[in-house]
Amino acid sequence: MKSKTAYLTFNTPDRHAFINITPQVRKIVDESGVKEGMVLVNAMHISASVFINDDESGLHQDFEKWLERLAPHSPASYLHNQTGEDNADAHLKRQIMGREAVVAITSGKLDFGPWEQIFYGEFDGRRPKRVLIKVMGE
Amino acid sequence: MKSKTAYLTFNTPDRHAFINITPQVRKIVDESGVKEGMVLVNAMHISASVFINDDESGLHQDFEKWLERLAPHSPASYLHNQTGEDNADAHLKRQIMGREAVVAITSGKLDFGPWEQIFYGEFDGRRPKRVLIKVMGE
Amino acid sequence: MKSKTAYLTFNTPDRHAFINITPQVRKIVDESGVKEGMVLVNAMHISASVFINDDESGLHQDFEKWLERLAPHSPASYLHNQTGEDNADAHLKRQIMGREAVVAITSGKLDFGPWEQIFYGEFDGRRPKRVLIKVMGE
């Protein structure tokens, strides 16, 4: 069995961001030498997400508006924010968008459908936060 | 390490469908010869889901109604649909229901609780779309 | 390849609970002897979740309130409950919070960010329900 572990760090200028990290994941999979296996990609912070969807800016704005409707920022309305935080909504948004993606590796490549792209979803940025990439297989 | 990769194709007559794919996944796991490991099952399209829940038609209708409330079809209200699509809501619904399931294989069987069943969730059908099954273990 | 399978059982006194199961998962990973790999942790019941978020009681109350807003208990409003159940909302809540977490194991440890903790999320308790832990690697 082969494995490889890598970390990406993001420090987004705004509170929210969607960043396509497919090229970075592809590079780590290439370097791992794994031909058949899986790669786990996950946010290491609990106010951020890794998810797979479309790389289309209109859709990303739809996601933003939708997440704000389902889990509004409104800092005064959450008990978590009485601890001195103002990011309770980010913990909720991350549950909708998910923590992680597991992607099959077949013949050394990410085994993707035509439009699948991996995104880092930031909901409380403006500080360094990490993503883990773990490749496992043979 | 053993691995096996398989693909299922669905072309649902309606826009929405929930299809129990547990028998197909079970068959691929059997054929893989893996006794201890994991199987990844994921939608390869970004307007569809793979998820694990109950095989009960009333619940499936509850899911439909609930998803329509959380992420209405209303094509005019999404920026994504200005690209010529009318399926922005499907991208949102898929985030709630999820892209993938990872299931343990123990003694050659899907290691499931009493009611767990694997579903393909279609939110923008009427064209061929694929599901990936990747078995990995020993 | 090494693997190890373990099961936890929970019988919560109330309908809802969030239980930090990180120590139990860590113990099973230690016992497995796996140094590089992955651990899958999943609810084996379809009205419960396993998810990764913050161990902060205010946030957990925020989750409760939020889930009740997105998927109210209101038993009379679901078709599923005509089968004699009253837990349709639990099946919906579990979709938001997720069924499973996959965590990387690096140098024999859960490869976690600073605040990541694994939770069992119960939405229909007061009876024994199980969580599966599957470790796989080398």
CSV table of C-alpha atoms in Angstrom, one decimal:
chain,number,residue,atom,x,y,z
A,1,MET,CA,0.0,0.0,0.0
A,2,LYS,CA,1.2,3.5,-0.9
A,3,SER,CA,0.1,6.7,0.9
A,4,LYS,CA,0.8,10.4,0.7
A,5,THR,CA,-0.2,13.3,2.9
A,6,ALA,CA,-0.2,17.0,2.0
A,7,TYR,CA,-1.6,20.2,3.4
A,8,LEU,CA,-2.7,23.4,1.7
A,9,THR,CA,-3.0,26.7,3.5
A,10,PHE,CA,-5.5,29.4,2.6
A,11,ASN,CA,-5.8,32.9,4.0
A,12,THR,CA,-8.6,34.5,2.1
A,13,PRO,CA,-8.9,38.4,2.1
A,14,ASP,CA,-12.7,38.2,2.6
A,15,ARG,CA,-14.9,36.3,5.1
A,16,HIS,CA,-16.3,34.0,2.3
A,17,ALA,CA,-14.6,32.4,-0.7
A,18,PHE,CA,-15.0,29.4,-3.0
A,19,ILE,CA,-11.6,28.3,-4.4
A,20,ASN,CA,-11.1,25.5,-7.0
A,21,ILE,CA,-8.4,23.2,-5.6
A,22,THR,CA,-8.7,20.5,-8.2
A,23,PRO,CA,-5.2,21.3,-9.7
A,24,GLN,CA,-3.5,21.0,-6.3
A,25,VAL,CA,-5.3,17.7,-5.5
A,26,ARG,CA,-4.4,16.3,-9.0
A,27,LYS,CA,-0.7,17.2,-8.4
A,28,ILE,CA,-0.6,15.4,-5.1
A,29,VAL,CA,-2.2,12.3,-6.6
A,30,ASP,CA,0.3,12.3,-9.4
A,31,GLU,CA,3.2,12.6,-7.0
A,32,SER,CA,1.8,9.8,-4.8
A,33,GLY,CA,2.3,7.2,-7.6
A,34,VAL,CA,-1.1,5.6,-6.6
A,35,LYS,CA,-2.8,4.1,-9.6
A,36,GLU,CA,-5.9,2.5,-7.9
A,37,GLY,CA,-7.2,4.0,-4.7
A,38,MET,CA,-8.9,6.9,-3.0
A,39,VAL,CA,-8.0,10.4,-2.0
A,40,LEU,CA,-9.6,12.1,1.0
A,41,VAL,CA,-9.7,15.9,0.8
A,42,ASN,CA,-11.0,17.7,4.0
A,43,ALA,CA,-11.2,21.1,5.6
A,44,MET,CA,-9.1,21.0,8.9
A,45,HIS,CA,-11.2,23.9,10.3
A,46,ILE,CA,-14.8,23.6,11.4
A,47,SER,CA,-16.0,26.8,9.8
A,48,ALA,CA,-14.9,25.8,6.3
A,49,SER,CA,-15.9,23.1,3.7
A,50,VAL,CA,-14.5,20.9,1.0
A,51,PHE,CA,-17.1,20.0,-1.6
A,52,ILE,CA,-17.5,19.0,-5.2
A,53,ASN,CA,-19.7,21.0,-7.6
A,54,ASP,CA,-19.6,23.2,-10.7
A,55,ASP,CA,-16.9,25.9,-11.4
A,56,GLU,CA,-19.5,28.5,-12.5
A,57,SER,CA,-19.4,32.0,-10.9
A,58,GLY,CA,-23.2,32.5,-11.1
A,59,LEU,CA,-23.8,29.3,-9.2
A,60,HIS,CA,-21.3,30.3,-6.6
A,61,GLN,CA,-23.2,33.5,-6.0
A,62,ASP,CA,-26.4,31.4,-5.8
A,63,PHE,CA,-24.7,29.3,-3.2
A,64,GLU,CA,-23.8,32.4,-1.2
A,65,LYS,CA,-27.3,33.8,-1.2
A,66,TRP,CA,-28.9,30.4,-0.4
A,67,LEU,CA,-26.5,29.7,2.5
A,68,GLU,CA,-27.3,33.2,3.9
A,69,ARG,CA,-31.0,32.4,3.8
A,70,LEU,CA,-30.6,29.0,5.4
A,71,ALA,CA,-28.0,30.1,8.0
A,72,PRO,CA,-27.9,33.9,8.3
A,73,HIS,CA,-24.8,35.6,9.7
A,74,SER,CA,-26.9,37.6,12.3
A,75,PRO,CA,-24.3,37.4,15.0
A,76,ALA,CA,-26.6,38.3,17.9
A,77,SER,CA,-28.9,35.3,17.3
A,78,TYR,CA,-26.5,32.5,18.2
A,79,LEU,CA,-25.4,31.3,21.7
A,80,HIS,CA,-22.0,30.3,20.3
A,81,ASN,CA,-21.2,33.9,19.7
A,82,GLN,CA,-21.5,34.7,23.4
A,83,THR,CA,-18.1,33.0,23.7
A,84,GLY,CA,-16.6,36.0,21.9
A,85,GLU,CA,-16.9,34.6,18.4
A,86,ASP,CA,-19.0,35.9,15.6
A,87,ASN,CA,-18.8,32.9,13.3
A,88,ALA,CA,-21.6,30.6,14.5
A,89,ASP,CA,-23.2,30.9,11.1
A,90,ALA,CA,-20.0,29.5,9.5
A,91,HIS,CA,-20.3,26.3,11.6
A,92,LEU,CA,-23.8,25.9,10.3
A,93,LYS,CA,-23.0,26.7,6.6
A,94,ARG,CA,-20.2,24.2,6.7
A,95,GLN,CA,-22.7,21.4,7.7
A,96,ILE,CA,-24.8,22.1,4.5
A,97,MET,CA,-21.7,22.2,2.3
A,98,GLY,CA,-19.9,19.3,4.0
A,99,ARG,CA,-16.4,18.8,5.5
A,100,GLU,CA,-14.8,16.4,3.0
A,101,ALA,CA,-14.8,14.7,-0.3
A,102,VAL,CA,-13.5,11.2,-1.1
A,103,VAL,CA,-12.6,10.8,-4.7
A,104,ALA,CA,-11.7,7.5,-6.6
A,105,ILE,CA,-8.3,7.2,-8.3
A,106,THR,CA,-8.4,5.0,-11.4
A,107,SER,CA,-5.4,4.4,-13.7
A,108,GLY,CA,-3.6,7.1,-11.8
A,109,LYS,CA,-6.2,9.8,-12.4
A,110,LEU,CA,-9.1,11.4,-10.4
A,111,ASP,CA,-12.0,9.4,-11.6
A,112,PHE,CA,-14.4,12.3,-12.2
A,113,GLY,CA,-17.6,13.0,-14.2
A,114,PRO,CA,-17.5,15.8,-16.8
A,115,TRP,CA,-18.1,18.7,-14.5
A,116,GLU,CA,-16.8,17.6,-11.1
A,117,GLN,CA,-14.4,20.1,-9.5
A,118,ILE,CA,-13.2,20.2,-5.9
A,119,PHE,CA,-13.7,23.4,-3.9
A,120,TYR,CA,-12.5,24.9,-0.7
A,121,GLY,CA,-15.4,26.8,0.8
A,122,GLU,CA,-14.4,29.4,3.3
A,123,PHE,CA,-17.1,30.9,5.6
A,124,ASP,CA,-14.8,32.7,8.2
A,125,GLY,CA,-11.6,33.7,6.4
A,126,ARG,CA,-9.0,36.4,6.9
A,127,ARG,CA,-6.6,34.0,8.8
A,128,PRO,CA,-4.6,31.0,7.7
A,129,LYS,CA,-6.6,27.8,7.5
A,130,ARG,CA,-5.6,24.3,6.2
A,131,VAL,CA,-6.9,21.6,3.9
A,132,LEU,CA,-5.7,18.0,4.2
A,133,ILE,CA,-5.1,15.7,1.2
A,134,LYS,CA,-4.6,12.0,2.0
A,135,VAL,CA,-3.9,9.6,-0.9
A,136,MET,CA,-4.1,5.8,-0.3
A,137,GLY,CA,-3.9,2.9,-2.7
A,138,GLU,CA,-1.5,1.0,-4.8
B,1,MET,CA,-4.5,-4.6,-1.8
B,2,LYS,CA,-7.5,-5.4,-4.1
B,3,SER,CA,-9.6,-2.9,-5.9
B,4,LYS,CA,-12.5,-2.8,-8.3
B,5,THR,CA,-14.1,0.0,-10.2
B,6,ALA,CA,-17.6,-0.1,-11.7
B,7,TYR,CA,-20.0,2.5,-13.2
B,8,LEU,CA,-23.8,2.5,-13.3
B,9,THR,CA,-25.8,4.6,-15.7
B,10,PHE,CA,-29.2,6.1,-15.1
B,11,ASN,CA,-31.6,7.9,-17.4
B,12,THR,CA,-34.7,8.7,-15.4
B,13,PRO,CA,-37.9,9.6,-17.3
B,14,ASP,CA,-38.7,12.4,-14.8
B,15,ARG,CA,-36.6,15.3,-13.5
B,16,HIS,CA,-36.5,13.8,-10.0
B,17,ALA,CA,-36.0,10.2,-8.8
B,18,PHE,CA,-34.8,8.2,-5.8
B,19,ILE,CA,-33.5,4.8,-6.9
B,20,ASN,CA,-32.3,2.0,-4.5
B,21,ILE,CA,-28.9,0.9,-5.8
B,22,THR,CA,-28.0,-1.3,-2.9
B,23,PRO,CA,-28.3,-4.6,-4.9
B,24,GLN,CA,-25.9,-3.2,-7.6
B,25,VAL,CA,-23.3,-2.1,-5.0
B,26,ARG,CA,-23.6,-5.5,-3.2
B,27,LYS,CA,-22.9,-7.3,-6.5
B,28,ILE,CA,-19.8,-5.3,-7.2
B,29,VAL,CA,-18.5,-5.8,-3.7
B,30,ASP,CA,-19.1,-9.6,-4.1
B,31,GLU,CA,-17.2,-9.6,-7.4
B,32,SER,CA,-14.3,-7.7,-6.0
B,33,GLY,CA,-13.4,-10.4,-3.6
B,34,VAL,CA,-12.6,-7.8,-0.9
B,35,LYS,CA,-13.3,-9.2,2.6
B,36,GLU,CA,-12.1,-6.2,4.7
B,37,GLY,CA,-12.2,-2.7,3.3
B,38,MET,CA,-14.4,0.2,2.1
B,39,VAL,CA,-16.6,1.0,-0.9
B,40,LEU,CA,-17.0,4.5,-2.2
B,41,VAL,CA,-20.2,5.2,-4.1
B,42,ASN,CA,-20.6,8.6,-5.6
B,43,ALA,CA,-22.7,10.5,-8.2
B,44,MET,CA,-20.4,11.6,-11.1
B,45,HIS,CA,-22.7,14.5,-11.9
B,46,ILE,CA,-23.1,17.6,-9.8
B,47,SER,CA,-26.9,17.8,-9.9
B,48,ALA,CA,-27.4,14.3,-8.4
B,49,SER,CA,-26.7,12.6,-5.1
B,50,VAL,CA,-25.8,9.3,-3.5
B,51,PHE,CA,-27.0,9.0,0.0
B,52,ILE,CA,-28.0,6.4,2.6
B,53,ASN,CA,-31.5,6.4,4.2
B,54,ASP,CA,-34.7,4.5,4.4
B,55,ASP,CA,-36.5,2.7,1.5
B,56,GLU,CA,-39.9,4.0,2.4
B,57,SER,CA,-42.0,5.8,-0.3
B,58,GLY,CA,-43.7,8.2,2.1
B,59,LEU,CA,-40.3,9.4,3.4
B,60,HIS,CA,-39.2,9.9,-0.2
B,61,GLN,CA,-42.2,12.1,-0.8
B,62,ASP,CA,-41.3,14.0,2.4
B,63,PHE,CA,-37.8,14.4,1.1
B,64,GLU,CA,-39.1,15.8,-2.2
B,65,LYS,CA,-41.4,18.3,-0.5
B,66,TRP,CA,-38.7,19.4,2.0
B,67,LEU,CA,-36.0,19.9,-0.7
B,68,GLU,CA,-38.4,21.9,-2.7
B,69,ARG,CA,-39.0,24.2,0.4
B,70,LEU,CA,-35.3,24.5,1.1
B,71,ALA,CA,-34.1,25.0,-2.5
B,72,PRO,CA,-37.1,25.8,-4.8
B,73,HIS,CA,-36.9,25.0,-8.5
B,74,SER,CA,-38.0,28.6,-9.4
B,75,PRO,CA,-35.7,28.9,-12.4
B,76,ALA,CA,-35.8,32.7,-12.7
B,77,SER,CA,-34.3,33.3,-9.2
B,78,TYR,CA,-30.8,31.9,-9.8
B,79,LEU,CA,-27.9,33.5,-11.6
B,80,HIS,CA,-26.7,30.0,-12.7
B,81,ASN,CA,-29.7,29.7,-14.9
B,82,GLN,CA,-28.6,32.8,-16.9
B,83,THR,CA,-26.0,30.5,-18.5
B,84,GLY,CA,-28.9,28.7,-20.3
B,85,GLU,CA,-29.5,26.1,-17.6
B,86,ASP,CA,-32.6,25.7,-15.5
B,87,ASN,CA,-31.1,23.3,-13.0
B,88,ALA,CA,-29.5,25.6,-10.4
B,89,ASP,CA,-31.8,24.2,-7.7
B,90,ALA,CA,-30.5,20.7,-8.5
B,91,HIS,CA,-27.0,21.8,-7.6
B,92,LEU,CA,-28.3,23.1,-4.2
B,93,LYS,CA,-30.5,20.0,-3.5
B,94,ARG,CA,-27.5,17.8,-4.1
B,95,GLN,CA,-25.5,19.7,-1.4
B,96,ILE,CA,-28.2,18.8,1.2
B,97,MET,CA,-28.4,15.2,0.2
B,98,GLY,CA,-24.7,14.7,-0.4
B,99,ARG,CA,-22.4,13.5,-3.2
B,100,GLU,CA,-21.2,10.2,-1.9
B,101,ALA,CA,-21.4,7.4,0.7
B,102,VAL,CA,-18.4,5.4,2.0
B,103,VAL,CA,-19.5,2.0,3.4
B,104,ALA,CA,-17.4,-0.5,5.4
B,105,ILE,CA,-17.0,-4.0,4.1
B,106,THR,CA,-16.6,-6.6,6.9
B,107,SER,CA,-16.3,-10.3,6.2
B,108,GLY,CA,-17.1,-9.6,2.5
B,109,LYS,CA,-20.4,-7.9,3.2
B,110,LEU,CA,-21.6,-4.3,3.4
B,111,ASP,CA,-21.5,-3.6,7.1
B,112,PHE,CA,-24.9,-2.0,7.4
B,113,GLY,CA,-27.4,-1.2,10.2
B,114,PRO,CA,-30.9,-2.7,10.0
B,115,TRP,CA,-32.4,0.0,7.7
B,116,GLU,CA,-29.5,1.4,5.7
B,117,GLN,CA,-30.0,1.4,2.0
B,118,ILE,CA,-28.0,3.2,-0.7
B,119,PHE,CA,-29.9,5.6,-3.0
B,120,TYR,CA,-29.2,7.4,-6.2
B,121,GLY,CA,-30.9,10.8,-5.9
B,122,GLU,CA,-31.7,12.4,-9.3
B,123,PHE,CA,-32.6,16.1,-9.4
B,124,ASP,CA,-32.1,16.9,-13.1
B,125,GLY,CA,-32.8,13.7,-15.0
B,126,ARG,CA,-34.0,12.8,-18.5
B,127,ARG,CA,-30.4,12.2,-19.8
B,128,PRO,CA,-27.8,9.5,-19.0
B,129,LYS,CA,-25.9,10.1,-15.8
B,130,ARG,CA,-23.4,7.9,-14.0
B,131,VAL,CA,-22.6,6.6,-10.5
B,132,LEU,CA,-19.1,5.4,-9.6
B,133,ILE,CA,-18.5,2.4,-7.3
B,134,LYS,CA,-14.9,1.9,-6.1
B,135,VAL,CA,-14.0,-1.0,-3.8
B,136,MET,CA,-10.7,-1.1,-2.0
B,137,GLY,CA,-9.4,-3.5,0.6
B,138,GLU,CA,-8.1,-7.1,1.0
C,1,MET,CA,-2.9,-3.8,4.7
C,2,LYS,CA,-4.3,-3.7,8.2
C,3,SER,CA,-7.9,-3.2,9.2
C,4,LYS,CA,-9.9,-3.1,12.4
C,5,THR,CA,-13.7,-2.9,12.9
C,6,ALA,CA,-15.4,-1.8,16.1
C,7,TYR,CA,-19.0,-0.8,17.1
C,8,LEU,CA,-20.2,1.7,19.7
C,9,THR,CA,-23.7,1.5,21.1
C,10,PHE,CA,-25.7,4.5,22.4
C,11,ASN,CA,-29.0,4.6,24.2
C,12,THR,CA,-29.7,8.3,24.9
C,13,PRO,CA,-32.2,9.2,27.6
C,14,ASP,CA,-33.7,12.0,25.4
C,15,ARG,CA,-34.8,12.1,21.8
C,16,HIS,CA,-31.8,14.4,20.8
C,17,ALA,CA,-28.2,14.3,21.9
C,18,PHE,CA,-24.7,15.3,20.6
C,19,ILE,CA,-22.0,13.1,22.1
C,20,ASN,CA,-18.3,13.6,21.5
C,21,ILE,CA,-16.9,10.2,20.5
C,22,THR,CA,-13.3,11.3,19.6
C,23,PRO,CA,-11.7,9.4,22.5
C,24,GLN,CA,-13.4,6.2,21.5
C,25,VAL,CA,-12.3,6.6,17.8
C,26,ARG,CA,-8.7,7.5,18.9
C,27,LYS,CA,-8.6,4.3,21.1
C,28,ILE,CA,-9.6,2.1,18.2
C,29,VAL,CA,-7.1,3.7,15.8
C,30,ASP,CA,-4.4,3.1,18.5
C,31,GLU,CA,-5.4,-0.5,18.8
C,32,SER,CA,-5.4,-1.1,15.0
C,33,GLY,CA,-1.7,-0.4,14.7
C,34,VAL,CA,-2.4,1.6,11.5
C,35,LYS,CA,0.2,4.3,11.0
C,36,GLU,CA,-0.9,5.7,7.6
C,37,GLY,CA,-4.5,5.3,6.5
C,38,MET,CA,-8.1,6.3,7.0
C,39,VAL,CA,-10.8,5.7,9.5
C,40,LEU,CA,-14.5,5.7,8.6
C,41,VAL,CA,-16.9,6.5,11.3
C,42,ASN,CA,-20.6,6.3,10.5
C,43,ALA,CA,-24.0,6.1,12.1
C,44,MET,CA,-25.6,2.7,11.4
C,45,HIS,CA,-29.1,4.1,11.9
C,46,ILE,CA,-30.8,6.4,9.4
C,47,SER,CA,-32.2,8.8,12.0
C,48,ALA,CA,-28.7,9.7,13.5
C,49,SER,CA,-25.5,11.3,12.3
C,50,VAL,CA,-21.8,11.3,12.7
C,51,PHE,CA,-20.2,14.7,12.0
C,52,ILE,CA,-17.1,16.8,12.8
C,53,ASN,CA,-17.5,20.2,14.4
C,54,ASP,CA,-16.8,22.1,17.6
C,55,ASP,CA,-17.2,20.8,21.2
C,56,GLU,CA,-19.0,24.0,22.4
C,57,SER,CA,-22.3,23.6,24.2
C,58,GLY,CA,-23.7,27.0,22.9
C,59,LEU,CA,-23.0,25.9,19.4
C,60,HIS,CA,-24.8,22.6,20.0
C,61,GLN,CA,-27.9,24.5,21.2
C,62,ASP,CA,-27.6,26.6,18.0
C,63,PHE,CA,-27.5,23.4,16.0
C,64,GLU,CA,-30.7,22.2,17.7
C,65,LYS,CA,-32.6,25.4,17.1
C,66,TRP,CA,-31.4,25.6,13.5
C,67,LEU,CA,-32.3,22.0,12.7
C,68,GLU,CA,-35.7,22.4,14.2
C,69,ARG,CA,-36.3,25.4,12.0
C,70,LEU,CA,-35.1,23.6,8.8
C,71,ALA,CA,-36.8,20.3,9.6
C,72,PRO,CA,-39.4,20.7,12.3
C,73,HIS,CA,-40.5,17.7,14.3
C,74,SER,CA,-44.3,18.4,13.6
C,75,PRO,CA,-45.2,14.7,13.3
C,76,ALA,CA,-48.5,15.3,11.5
C,77,SER,CA,-46.9,17.0,8.5
C,78,TYR,CA,-44.9,14.0,7.1
C,79,LEU,CA,-46.2,11.0,5.1
C,80,HIS,CA,-43.5,8.8,6.6
C,81,ASN,CA,-45.3,9.1,10.0
C,82,GLN,CA,-48.4,7.5,8.6
C,83,THR,CA,-46.5,4.2,8.8
C,84,GLY,CA,-46.7,4.5,12.6
C,85,GLU,CA,-43.5,6.4,13.1
C,86,ASP,CA,-43.1,9.9,14.5
C,87,ASN,CA,-39.5,10.4,13.4
C,88,ALA,CA,-39.6,11.6,9.8
C,89,ASP,CA,-37.9,14.8,10.9
C,90,ALA,CA,-35.0,12.8,12.3
C,91,HIS,CA,-34.4,11.3,8.8
C,92,LEU,CA,-34.3,14.9,7.4
C,93,LYS,CA,-32.1,16.3,10.2
C,94,ARG,CA,-29.6,13.5,9.6
C,95,GLN,CA,-29.2,14.6,5.9
C,96,ILE,CA,-28.2,18.1,7.0
C,97,MET,CA,-25.7,16.8,9.6
C,98,GLY,CA,-24.5,13.8,7.5
C,99,ARG,CA,-24.1,10.1,8.0
C,100,GLU,CA,-20.3,9.7,8.2
C,101,ALA,CA,-16.9,11.2,8.6
C,102,VAL,CA,-13.7,9.9,7.0
C,103,VAL,CA,-10.5,11.0,8.9
C,104,ALA,CA,-6.9,10.6,7.8
C,105,ILE,CA,-4.5,8.7,10.0
C,106,THR,CA,-0.9,10.1,9.9
C,107,SER,CA,2.0,8.7,12.0
C,108,GLY,CA,-0.6,6.7,13.9
C,109,LYS,CA,-2.7,9.7,15.0
C,110,LEU,CA,-6.0,11.2,13.8
C,111,ASP,CA,-4.8,14.0,11.5
C,112,PHE,CA,-7.0,16.8,12.8
C,113,GLY,CA,-7.1,20.5,12.8
C,114,PRO,CA,-7.0,22.4,16.1
C,115,TRP,CA,-10.8,22.2,16.8
C,116,GLU,CA,-12.0,19.1,15.0
C,117,GLN,CA,-13.9,16.7,17.2
C,118,ILE,CA,-16.1,13.8,16.1
C,119,PHE,CA,-19.8,13.7,17.3
C,120,TYR,CA,-22.6,11.2,17.3
C,121,GLY,CA,-25.7,13.2,16.6
C,122,GLU,CA,-28.9,11.5,17.9
C,123,PHE,CA,-32.3,12.7,16.5
C,124,ASP,CA,-34.5,9.8,17.7
C,125,GLY,CA,-33.0,8.3,20.8
C,126,ARG,CA,-34.3,6.3,23.8
C,127,ARG,CA,-33.3,3.0,22.2
C,128,PRO,CA,-29.9,1.3,21.5
C,129,LYS,CA,-28.3,2.5,18.3
C,130,ARG,CA,-24.9,1.8,16.9
C,131,VAL,CA,-21.9,3.6,15.3
C,132,LEU,CA,-19.4,1.8,13.1
C,133,ILE,CA,-15.6,2.5,13.2
C,134,LYS,CA,-13.5,1.0,10.4
C,135,VAL,CA,-9.8,1.5,10.3
C,136,MET,CA,-7.8,0.7,7.1
C,137,GLY,CA,-4.2,1.3,6.2
C,138,GLU,CA,-0.7,0.2,7.0
